[in-house]
Amino acid sequence: MQVIILLVIAALVVAGGFLAAFFWATKDGQFDDTITPAVRILFDDSDKSKKGE
Amino acid sequence: MLLEKEVSTQILCDHCGEVCVEESLVFEEKHFCCIGCKTVFEILSENNLCGYYDLNKNAGISLKSKNFEGKFDYLNKPEIEESLLDFRSKNINKATFYLPGVHCSSCVWLLENFHKIRNGVLYSRLQFLKKELSVSYDPEKVSLKEIVELLATLGYEPLISLQSAEKDNKKDVSESRKLLLQIAVTGFAMGNIMLLSFPEYFKLDLENNVDARYQAFFLYLNFALSMPVFFFGAIDYLKGAWRSIRDLVQHNSKILSVDIPIALGITALFVRSTYETLFLHSAGYWDSLAGLVFFLLVGKWVQMKTYDFLSFERNYKSFFPLAVKVKNGTSTDYKNVADIAKGDTMIIHNEELIPADSTLLSEHAHIDYSFVTGESEPESIWIGNQVFAGGRQKGRAIEVLVNKEVSQSYLTQLWNQDNYKKEKKVAHTQLADNFAKYFTYITLAIALVTGLYWYQHDVSVIWPAVTAVLMVACPCALTLSMPFTMGTVMGILGKNKFYVKNQEVIQLMNETDTLIFDKTGTLTNASKQEVVYLGNTLTDEENQILKAMTSSSVHPVSKAISNFLGNNPDEIGITIKEEKGQGISANHKNHLYQLGSDYFVNVPIDNRDNTARAWLAIDGEIKGFFQIKSGYRENWKQVLNTLKSRFGLFLLSGDKNTDASMLASEFEKTHLFFEQKPIDKLNFIKDLQEKGKRTIMIGDGINDAGALRQSDIGIALSEDSQSFTPASDAILDASVFEKLPLFLNFSKWALIIVKLSFLLSLVYNFIGVGWAVSGKLSPVMAAIFMPLSSISVVLFAVSFTYLVAWRKNLLKQM
C-alpha cells in the first residue's frame, strides 16, 4: 500500500507538468487571439491553388 | 481578350462582387468593375496568390473612387516613420497597423502571404478580430511608405491617425493573462485537493495505524496545494478588501466593497483550516477554499469579457491625421500634427481634416463641419476667415495659417475639460453598494451573536461556530449570479447588435431617467437623403437636361438630385463639364446651364448663406436651388413614443431649428435645443446631472463626444459597428435603432433576475448559517454544500435570462 504515496506524487508531477505547459502557452500569448489561428489552419500551404480548379 | 458591351444579365466584379455599372474591364476572362480591382487581381495573379478567390468568392474590397497618390508621402519623413514603428534596427523593422478593411478568411490568407508580394517584407501576422496586422520588414529593401501604399492598393488601407503613434494597449493583455493563470492554478489545486480528500469523506479508520499515516500525508499535501490558492488565486480579493477597509478608515469613501465579505470568508476558511491541519491534525476545509476561489475567479472571467473588435475609448486623436503638409518657404514638407505650431502654413487637400484652428489664406473653401457640429451641410468660407480644427475640406486644396496649437483648438479643448483628465469613474451601482454594506454588517452581527451565545453555553464551540458562520456566509453564490446574468444579457444584446462596454453599464442603465438624443445621424439617417427644390417651376426639357447633368457626376449631391428627378427615358446629347466639388455646367441649344455652389453659380452676396445648396442658373439667371436634408429613421416616432413613458426626453442638435415643428410632436417644446456646440451639449448634461437626473446620451459624431463622456451612459449610434465611433459606454448599430426600447426593457429584466437569484442564494446562506451557528458544519457538508449552491444559482440565473430573451424574441438572430 506504500505505493499509493508514490502514485499520488507521480500524478501530481504529471499534472504539474501540464500546468507548467499552460503557463508557458499563456505567457507566449496563445490565448490572446483565439480566432485567427482557427481561420489560418484552413489554408493550404502550397501556392498551386490554381491547379485545383 | 474578350470585350462584352451589352449583356442581359448583370456582370459582377470578380474581385469585389459589385455590379459592373459601365462596361466591365476584362483581364484573363475575368470581369472587374474598376481599375483598382483589376490592379489587385493582376498583382495577385502575378504572385500566384489567386487562392484568395478560392477561399471566398468575390472576396475583395471595392476600390472605386479611391486615390492614394501622394497620400502617404509623409511616411518618408524619418521622425514620422519612427513614431509608427514598434521596433527598429539596422535590418529589421516592426510595425503594427489597424486595417479596417479586414472582413473574411481570404483577408487573413492574403495578408499573411504578404511577403510573397513584396520583396523585403519578412513576416506578417494578422489578428483577425482586432484587425491588426504586425509586419516585420527589411528597411533596406522596402520602406514603410511602400508597404502602406501596397496595402492600400490591395484594398486594406491602414488607418493611420494621431493615436497610432501612441502605444498603450499592452496592459489589458497582461491582466487577462494573469486571470487565466489564476484560474489554472486554482483549478489544478481544487481538483487535486478534492481527490486527496476522498478518503476523508469515506471516514478513515484513525485507530488503524496504516490509515492514520496516510491521513497525515494527504493532509499536508492538501495544505501545500492550498498555499498557491490563497496567496496567488485569491490575492486580488484580499488586496481589494484591504484597500476598501483602508479607504473607509481614512474616510476617503463610505462604500464597502463587495470584496470585504468575500475576503472575510476566504480568510476564515484559511485560518481555520491551517489551525486544524497543524494543531488538530484533522482535515480542514481546503477543498471548500479551493472550490470557492475557483468559482469566484470564473465569475470574474465572465465579467471581464468584452468585445475585442470594438473600441469604446476613442478621442479626437483616433480621428486626426498623423501628419500634415506644411509650407516651408517655397518648398513643402510634412510635419507631425502634434508638433504643429502657431504661424505654420498648412496645405489641406480635398477630403482632408484640418487639425488646428487656422485662418484661411486661399480665396475660398468649402468646409464640412459635420464632424464637429453635426451640421450636415458644408460651410462656405472666404479668405481671411477662421477655419476650425475638425473641419474637412471639400474641393480644391487650400492653404491655412495656424493660429492655435492642436491641443488648444476649439474642438480639442473638449478633451482638456476636467472630466477628461481623470478616468471616467467606474459606475458604482446602488444595487452592489447596498448589498455589500448590509451583507457585511449582517454577517458580522450573526457571528457576534453566535459567539456570545456559545460563550454562555459551551466555550469550546465558539471558535468552530464563529468561523463556520463567516465561511458559509461568504457571498460566493451572490457574487456569481451578477456576472453570469449580466454576461448572458450582454451576449444576447451583442448578438442583436447592441454592444455594451461592460456589465456595469447594464446595471446603470436601469438607474437612468432621462434620455437625450442628438438629431443629425441619430434620429436622422445620413444615407437617406431627401431633396427639396425651391424656385421657378422647371419645364420638362430643363428636367431632362438636369437629369443628364447630375447623372453624369459621382458627387453625392448630384446623385441625390438625380434620384429626386426620377427617370427620364429620353437621352439628350449635351456637353457636360464638371468642376470637382464646385458644380456642373452644360451647354444645350446655346443655353448655358449651371448647377452648383453659390460661388460657382455666382449668386449675389445677399442671397448667400452658409448652408450649401445646389443652385441652378440658366444663362447666368438664377432659377432656384435644391436643398438636401437627411431623412428621419424609420419608426423614429414609435421609438420615442415608447420611451416617453419611462424617460424624460431631450433633443440637442447642432443643426438649425428647421425641423422644430416636426419634432415638437414627440418632444416637449422646452426640451428641444438647436445650434448646440459640443461644449454646450456637455454643459447641458452636467446641469441635468446637478439637478439629480441620471442620463443616457445617444449620439453619433465627435460633436457629441463630450456629452457622451459626461453622461452617466453614452450610447454611440453607428451605421456600421466596424467603423469609428467616439468614446462611449455602448455602441448601437443603426439598423436596430427601433429596438432600443426593447433593449432597455430587457436590461430591466436582467436586474429582476439578479435580484431573484440573490434571493435564492440568500435561502442557501440561511440554511448554511443555520448549520454553522449550531457548530455542526463538517468539512464534507461544506465541500458539498458550497459548490452546489453556487452552481445552482448560476444555472438559475442563466436559464431565466434565456427564457426572458426568448419571450422577447431576442434570440431569433442567434
PDB file of N, CA, C and O in Angstrom, chain B residues 194-204 206 215 218-219 222 281-284 287 779-780:
ATOM      1  N   MET B 194      -9.622  17.856  -3.917  1.00  0.00           N
ATOM      2  CA  MET B 194     -10.844  17.067  -3.797  1.00  0.00           C
ATOM      3  C   MET B 194     -10.526  15.578  -3.876  1.00  0.00           C
ATOM      4  O   MET B 194     -11.067  14.771  -3.132  1.00  0.00           O
ATOM      5  N   LEU B 195      -9.624  15.237  -4.803  1.00  0.00           N
ATOM      6  CA  LEU B 195      -9.236  13.835  -4.941  1.00  0.00           C
ATOM      7  C   LEU B 195      -8.606  13.319  -3.653  1.00  0.00           C
ATOM      8  O   LEU B 195      -8.937  12.249  -3.158  1.00  0.00           O
ATOM      9  N   LEU B 196      -7.700  14.119  -3.095  1.00  0.00           N
ATOM     10  CA  LEU B 196      -6.987  13.695  -1.888  1.00  0.00           C
ATOM     11  C   LEU B 196      -7.894  13.721  -0.666  1.00  0.00           C
ATOM     12  O   LEU B 196      -7.563  13.153   0.365  1.00  0.00           O
ATOM     13  N   SER B 197      -9.026  14.421  -0.771  1.00  0.00           N
ATOM     14  CA  SER B 197      -9.936  14.472   0.373  1.00  0.00           C
ATOM     15  C   SER B 197     -10.900  13.290   0.388  1.00  0.00           C
ATOM     16  O   SER B 197     -11.616  13.091   1.361  1.00  0.00           O
ATOM     17  N   PHE B 198     -10.932  12.557  -0.700  1.00  0.00           N
ATOM     18  CA  PHE B 198     -11.887  11.450  -0.781  1.00  0.00           C
ATOM     19  C   PHE B 198     -11.810  10.486   0.403  1.00  0.00           C
ATOM     20  O   PHE B 198     -12.840  10.123   0.963  1.00  0.00           O
ATOM     21  N   PRO B 199     -10.602  10.060   0.784  1.00  0.00           N
ATOM     22  CA  PRO B 199     -10.534   9.140   1.939  1.00  0.00           C
ATOM     23  C   PRO B 199     -11.226   9.730   3.164  1.00  0.00           C
ATOM     24  O   PRO B 199     -11.910   9.022   3.909  1.00  0.00           O
ATOM     25  N   GLU B 200     -11.057  11.025   3.310  1.00  0.00           N
ATOM     26  CA  GLU B 200     -11.668  11.703   4.455  1.00  0.00           C
ATOM     27  C   GLU B 200     -13.192  11.623   4.389  1.00  0.00           C
ATOM     28  O   GLU B 200     -13.876  11.393   5.379  1.00  0.00           O
ATOM     29  N   TYR B 201     -13.721  11.814   3.165  1.00  0.00           N
ATOM     30  CA  TYR B 201     -15.181  11.764   3.004  1.00  0.00           C
ATOM     31  C   TYR B 201     -15.710  10.394   3.432  1.00  0.00           C
ATOM     32  O   TYR B 201     -16.808  10.279   3.957  1.00  0.00           O
ATOM     33  N   PHE B 202     -14.925   9.337   3.137  1.00  0.00           N
ATOM     34  CA  PHE B 202     -15.398   7.995   3.448  1.00  0.00           C
ATOM     35  C   PHE B 202     -14.905   7.516   4.800  1.00  0.00           C
ATOM     36  O   PHE B 202     -14.783   6.316   5.039  1.00  0.00           O
ATOM     37  N   LYS B 203     -14.550   8.472   5.653  1.00  0.00           N
ATOM     38  CA  LYS B 203     -14.204   8.153   7.044  1.00  0.00           C
ATOM     39  C   LYS B 203     -13.020   7.217   7.183  1.00  0.00           C
ATOM     40  O   LYS B 203     -13.130   5.998   7.101  1.00  0.00           O
ATOM     41  N   LEU B 204     -11.891   7.779   7.348  1.00  0.00           N
ATOM     42  CA  LEU B 204     -10.706   6.977   7.630  1.00  0.00           C
ATOM     43  C   LEU B 204     -10.846   6.302   8.990  1.00  0.00           C
ATOM     44  O   LEU B 204     -11.465   6.834   9.892  1.00  0.00           O
ATOM     45  N   LEU B 206      -9.077   5.936  11.961  1.00  0.00           N
ATOM     46  CA  LEU B 206      -7.888   6.524  12.565  1.00  0.00           C
ATOM     47  C   LEU B 206      -7.271   5.633  13.641  1.00  0.00           C
ATOM     48  O   LEU B 206      -6.138   5.838  14.062  1.00  0.00           O
ATOM     49  N   GLN B 215      -3.354   9.541   6.311  1.00  0.00           N
ATOM     50  CA  GLN B 215      -4.115  10.757   6.576  1.00  0.00           C
ATOM     51  C   GLN B 215      -3.189  11.951   6.719  1.00  0.00           C
ATOM     52  O   GLN B 215      -3.419  13.011   6.141  1.00  0.00           O
ATOM     53  N   PHE B 218      -1.909  12.948   3.226  1.00  0.00           N
ATOM     54  CA  PHE B 218      -2.918  13.663   2.433  1.00  0.00           C
ATOM     55  C   PHE B 218      -3.127  15.074   2.973  1.00  0.00           C
ATOM     56  O   PHE B 218      -3.280  16.040   2.222  1.00  0.00           O
ATOM     57  N   LEU B 219      -3.164  15.150   4.281  1.00  0.00           N
ATOM     58  CA  LEU B 219      -3.438  16.420   4.945  1.00  0.00           C
ATOM     59  C   LEU B 219      -2.394  17.464   4.576  1.00  0.00           C
ATOM     60  O   LEU B 219      -2.716  18.568   4.151  1.00  0.00           O
ATOM     61  N   ASN B 222      -2.555  18.510   0.944  1.00  0.00           N
ATOM     62  CA  ASN B 222      -3.635  19.478   0.748  1.00  0.00           C
ATOM     63  C   ASN B 222      -3.217  20.864   1.216  1.00  0.00           C
ATOM     64  O   ASN B 222      -3.487  21.868   0.567  1.00  0.00           O
ATOM     65  N   HIS B 281      -4.604  18.091  13.543  1.00  0.00           N
ATOM     66  CA  HIS B 281      -4.368  17.006  12.577  1.00  0.00           C
ATOM     67  C   HIS B 281      -5.660  16.444  12.025  1.00  0.00           C
ATOM     68  O   HIS B 281      -5.814  15.251  11.864  1.00  0.00           O
ATOM     69  N   SER B 282      -6.604  17.308  11.783  1.00  0.00           N
ATOM     70  CA  SER B 282      -7.830  16.857  11.115  1.00  0.00           C
ATOM     71  C   SER B 282      -7.987  17.647   9.823  1.00  0.00           C
ATOM     72  O   SER B 282      -7.447  18.746   9.689  1.00  0.00           O
ATOM     73  N   ALA B 283      -8.700  17.033   8.900  1.00  0.00           N
ATOM     74  CA  ALA B 283      -8.858  17.671   7.589  1.00  0.00           C
ATOM     75  C   ALA B 283      -9.530  19.017   7.750  1.00  0.00           C
ATOM     76  O   ALA B 283     -10.559  19.137   8.404  1.00  0.00           O
ATOM     77  N   GLY B 284      -8.966  20.035   7.194  1.00  0.00           N
ATOM     78  CA  GLY B 284      -9.596  21.345   7.270  1.00  0.00           C
ATOM     79  C   GLY B 284     -10.642  21.486   6.184  1.00  0.00           C
ATOM     80  O   GLY B 284     -11.239  20.517   5.733  1.00  0.00           O
ATOM     81  N   ASP B 287     -10.718  21.854   0.610  1.00  0.00           N
ATOM     82  CA  ASP B 287     -11.474  21.648  -0.632  1.00  0.00           C
ATOM     83  C   ASP B 287     -12.488  22.774  -0.860  1.00  0.00           C
ATOM     84  O   ASP B 287     -12.646  23.271  -1.964  1.00  0.00           O
ATOM     85  N   PRO B 779     -16.539  19.355   7.444  1.00  0.00           N
ATOM     86  CA  PRO B 779     -15.862  19.637   6.176  1.00  0.00           C
ATOM     87  C   PRO B 779     -16.586  19.031   4.979  1.00  0.00           C
ATOM     88  O   PRO B 779     -16.663  19.653   3.918  1.00  0.00           O
ATOM     89  N   VAL B 780     -17.113  17.821   5.132  1.00  0.00           N
ATOM     90  CA  VAL B 780     -17.782  17.177   3.997  1.00  0.00           C
ATOM     91  C   VAL B 780     -19.018  17.965   3.601  1.00  0.00           C
ATOM     92  O   VAL B 780     -19.261  18.235   2.429  1.00  0.00           O
TER      93      VAL B 780
END
